[in-house]
Coordinates of C-alpha atoms in Angstrom, one line a residue:
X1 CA 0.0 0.0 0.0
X2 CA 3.0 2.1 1.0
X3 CA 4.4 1.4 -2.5
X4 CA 1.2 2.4 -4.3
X5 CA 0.4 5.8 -2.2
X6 CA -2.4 4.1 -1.1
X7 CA -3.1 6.5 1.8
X8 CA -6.5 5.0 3.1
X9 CA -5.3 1.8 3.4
X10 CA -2.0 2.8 5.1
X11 CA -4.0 4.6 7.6
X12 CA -6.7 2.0 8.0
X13 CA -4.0 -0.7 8.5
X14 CA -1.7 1.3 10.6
X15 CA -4.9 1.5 12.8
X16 CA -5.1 -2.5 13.8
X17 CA -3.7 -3.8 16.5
X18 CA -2.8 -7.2 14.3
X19 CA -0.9 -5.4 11.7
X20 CA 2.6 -4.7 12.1
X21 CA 3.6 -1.1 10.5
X22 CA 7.4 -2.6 9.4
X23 CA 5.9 -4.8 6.7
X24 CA 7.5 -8.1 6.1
X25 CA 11.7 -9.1 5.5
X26 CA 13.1 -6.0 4.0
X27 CA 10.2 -4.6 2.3
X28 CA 9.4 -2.0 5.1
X29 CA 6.9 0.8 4.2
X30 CA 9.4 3.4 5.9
X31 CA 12.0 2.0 3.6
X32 CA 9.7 2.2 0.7
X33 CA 8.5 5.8 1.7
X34 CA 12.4 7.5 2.1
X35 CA 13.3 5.3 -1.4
X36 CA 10.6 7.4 -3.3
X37 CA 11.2 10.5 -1.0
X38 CA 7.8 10.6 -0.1
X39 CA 8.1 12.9 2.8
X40 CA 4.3 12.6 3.7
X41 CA 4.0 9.0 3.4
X42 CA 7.0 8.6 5.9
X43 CA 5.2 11.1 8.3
X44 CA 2.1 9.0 8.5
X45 CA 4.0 6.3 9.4
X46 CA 6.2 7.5 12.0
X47 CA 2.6 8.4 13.8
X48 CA 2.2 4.5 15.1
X49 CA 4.8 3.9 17.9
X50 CA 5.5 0.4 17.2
X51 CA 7.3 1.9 13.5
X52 CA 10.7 1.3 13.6
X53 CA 13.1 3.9 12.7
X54 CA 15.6 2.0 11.4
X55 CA 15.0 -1.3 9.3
X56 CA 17.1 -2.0 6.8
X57 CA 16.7 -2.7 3.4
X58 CA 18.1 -5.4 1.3
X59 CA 21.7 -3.8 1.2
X60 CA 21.5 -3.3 4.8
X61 CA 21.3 0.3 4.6
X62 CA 18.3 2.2 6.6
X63 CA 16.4 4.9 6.1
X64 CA 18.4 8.3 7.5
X65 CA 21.3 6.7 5.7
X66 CA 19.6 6.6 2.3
X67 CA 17.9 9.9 2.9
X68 CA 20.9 11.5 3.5
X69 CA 23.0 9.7 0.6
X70 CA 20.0 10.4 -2.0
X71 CA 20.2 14.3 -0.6
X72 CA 16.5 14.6 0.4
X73 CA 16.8 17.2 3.5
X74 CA 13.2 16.9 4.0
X75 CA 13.2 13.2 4.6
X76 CA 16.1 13.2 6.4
X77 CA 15.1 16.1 8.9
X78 CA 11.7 14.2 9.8
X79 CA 14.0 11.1 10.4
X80 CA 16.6 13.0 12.6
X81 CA 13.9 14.9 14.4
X82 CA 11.7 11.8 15.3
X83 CA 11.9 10.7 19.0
X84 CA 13.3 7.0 18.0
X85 CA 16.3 8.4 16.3
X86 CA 20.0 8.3 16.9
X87 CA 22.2 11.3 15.4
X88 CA 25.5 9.3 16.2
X89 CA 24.7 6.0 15.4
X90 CA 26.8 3.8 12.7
X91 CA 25.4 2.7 9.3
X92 CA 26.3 -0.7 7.5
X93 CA 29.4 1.7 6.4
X94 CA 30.6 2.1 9.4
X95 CA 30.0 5.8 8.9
X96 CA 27.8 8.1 10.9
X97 CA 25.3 10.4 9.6
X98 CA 27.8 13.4 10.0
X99 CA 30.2 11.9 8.0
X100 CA 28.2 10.4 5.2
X101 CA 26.7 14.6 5.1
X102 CA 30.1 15.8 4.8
X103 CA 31.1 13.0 2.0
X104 CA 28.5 14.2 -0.6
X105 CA 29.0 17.8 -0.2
X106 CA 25.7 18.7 1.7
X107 CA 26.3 21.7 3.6
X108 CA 22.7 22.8 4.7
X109 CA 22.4 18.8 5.7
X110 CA 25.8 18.9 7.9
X111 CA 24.6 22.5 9.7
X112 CA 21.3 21.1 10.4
X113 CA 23.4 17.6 12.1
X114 CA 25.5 19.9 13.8
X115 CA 22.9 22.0 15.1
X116 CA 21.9 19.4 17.4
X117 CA 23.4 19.3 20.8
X118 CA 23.7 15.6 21.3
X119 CA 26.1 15.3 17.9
X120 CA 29.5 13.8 18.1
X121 CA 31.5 15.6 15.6
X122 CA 34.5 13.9 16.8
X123 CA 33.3 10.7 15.7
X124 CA 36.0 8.1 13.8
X125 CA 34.4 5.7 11.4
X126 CA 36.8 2.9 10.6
X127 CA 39.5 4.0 9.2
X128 CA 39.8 6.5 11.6
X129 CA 38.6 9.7 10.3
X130 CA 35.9 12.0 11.3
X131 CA 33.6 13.8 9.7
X132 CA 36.2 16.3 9.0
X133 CA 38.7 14.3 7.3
X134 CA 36.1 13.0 5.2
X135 CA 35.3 16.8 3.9
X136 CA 39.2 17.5 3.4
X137 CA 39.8 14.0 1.0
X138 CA 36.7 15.1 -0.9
X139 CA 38.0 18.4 -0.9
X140 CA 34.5 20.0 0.5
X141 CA 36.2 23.4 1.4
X142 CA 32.8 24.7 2.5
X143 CA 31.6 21.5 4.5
X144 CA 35.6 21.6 6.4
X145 CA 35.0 25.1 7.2
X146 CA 32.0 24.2 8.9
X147 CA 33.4 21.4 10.8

């Protein structure tokens, strides 16, 4: 239904008690909804508690991480904002969400991760390197500044 923009149904199934909102395996709706950006599906399904925040798909990657590779600042602000979320945790890369922001260039995207208080900018992925070092070997002058 998620898939489809089906918005009655979502709402109608998100309302059962027997349905569970992260779908089957890897084919979660919240995945689904940040693949195709869909900002308001993504919304509607953050409103039932029992959504989780961060399944994965089939490449193991979840949904902050592919909002934030794809560059949708909408999806990923609704994501970072939500109660369930972690600012500092580790993707399948071994990268946080700080330092995948400052590896594609995204300034408005790393201001708005460092504008919250509980980010660790110091944060070393596993080779090491920060968020910093990541904007320097891309050659992000803008994004280093800001670090």
């Amino acid at each position: 239904a998620t898939n489809l923009g089906c918005w009655d149904i979502v709402r109608l199934l998100l309302g059962r008690q027997d349905v569970d909102p992260n779908g089957q395996g890897t084919g979660a709706p919240l995945i689904t909804a940040v693949k195709k950006n869909d900002v308001s599906m993504a919304r509607l399904l953050l409103t039932n508690p029992k959504t989780k925040i961060n399944p994965a798909d089939s490449n193991g990657d979840v949904p902050l991480q592919i909002a934030l590779e794809k560059g949708y600042l909408e999806m990923a602000l609704l994501l970072m904002v939500d109660e369930r979320s972690d600012v500092n945790t580790t993707f399948n890369t071994g990268w946080s969400p700080l330092q995948l922001a400052a590896s594609t260039g995204n300034e408005t995207m790393v201001r708005v991760l460092l504008s919250d208080p509980n980010i660790r900018m110091n944060a070393q992925n596993h080779r090491g390197w920060t968020a910093l070092h990541v904007a320097m070997y891309k050659d992000f002058v803008v994004i280093a500044r800001i670090l």
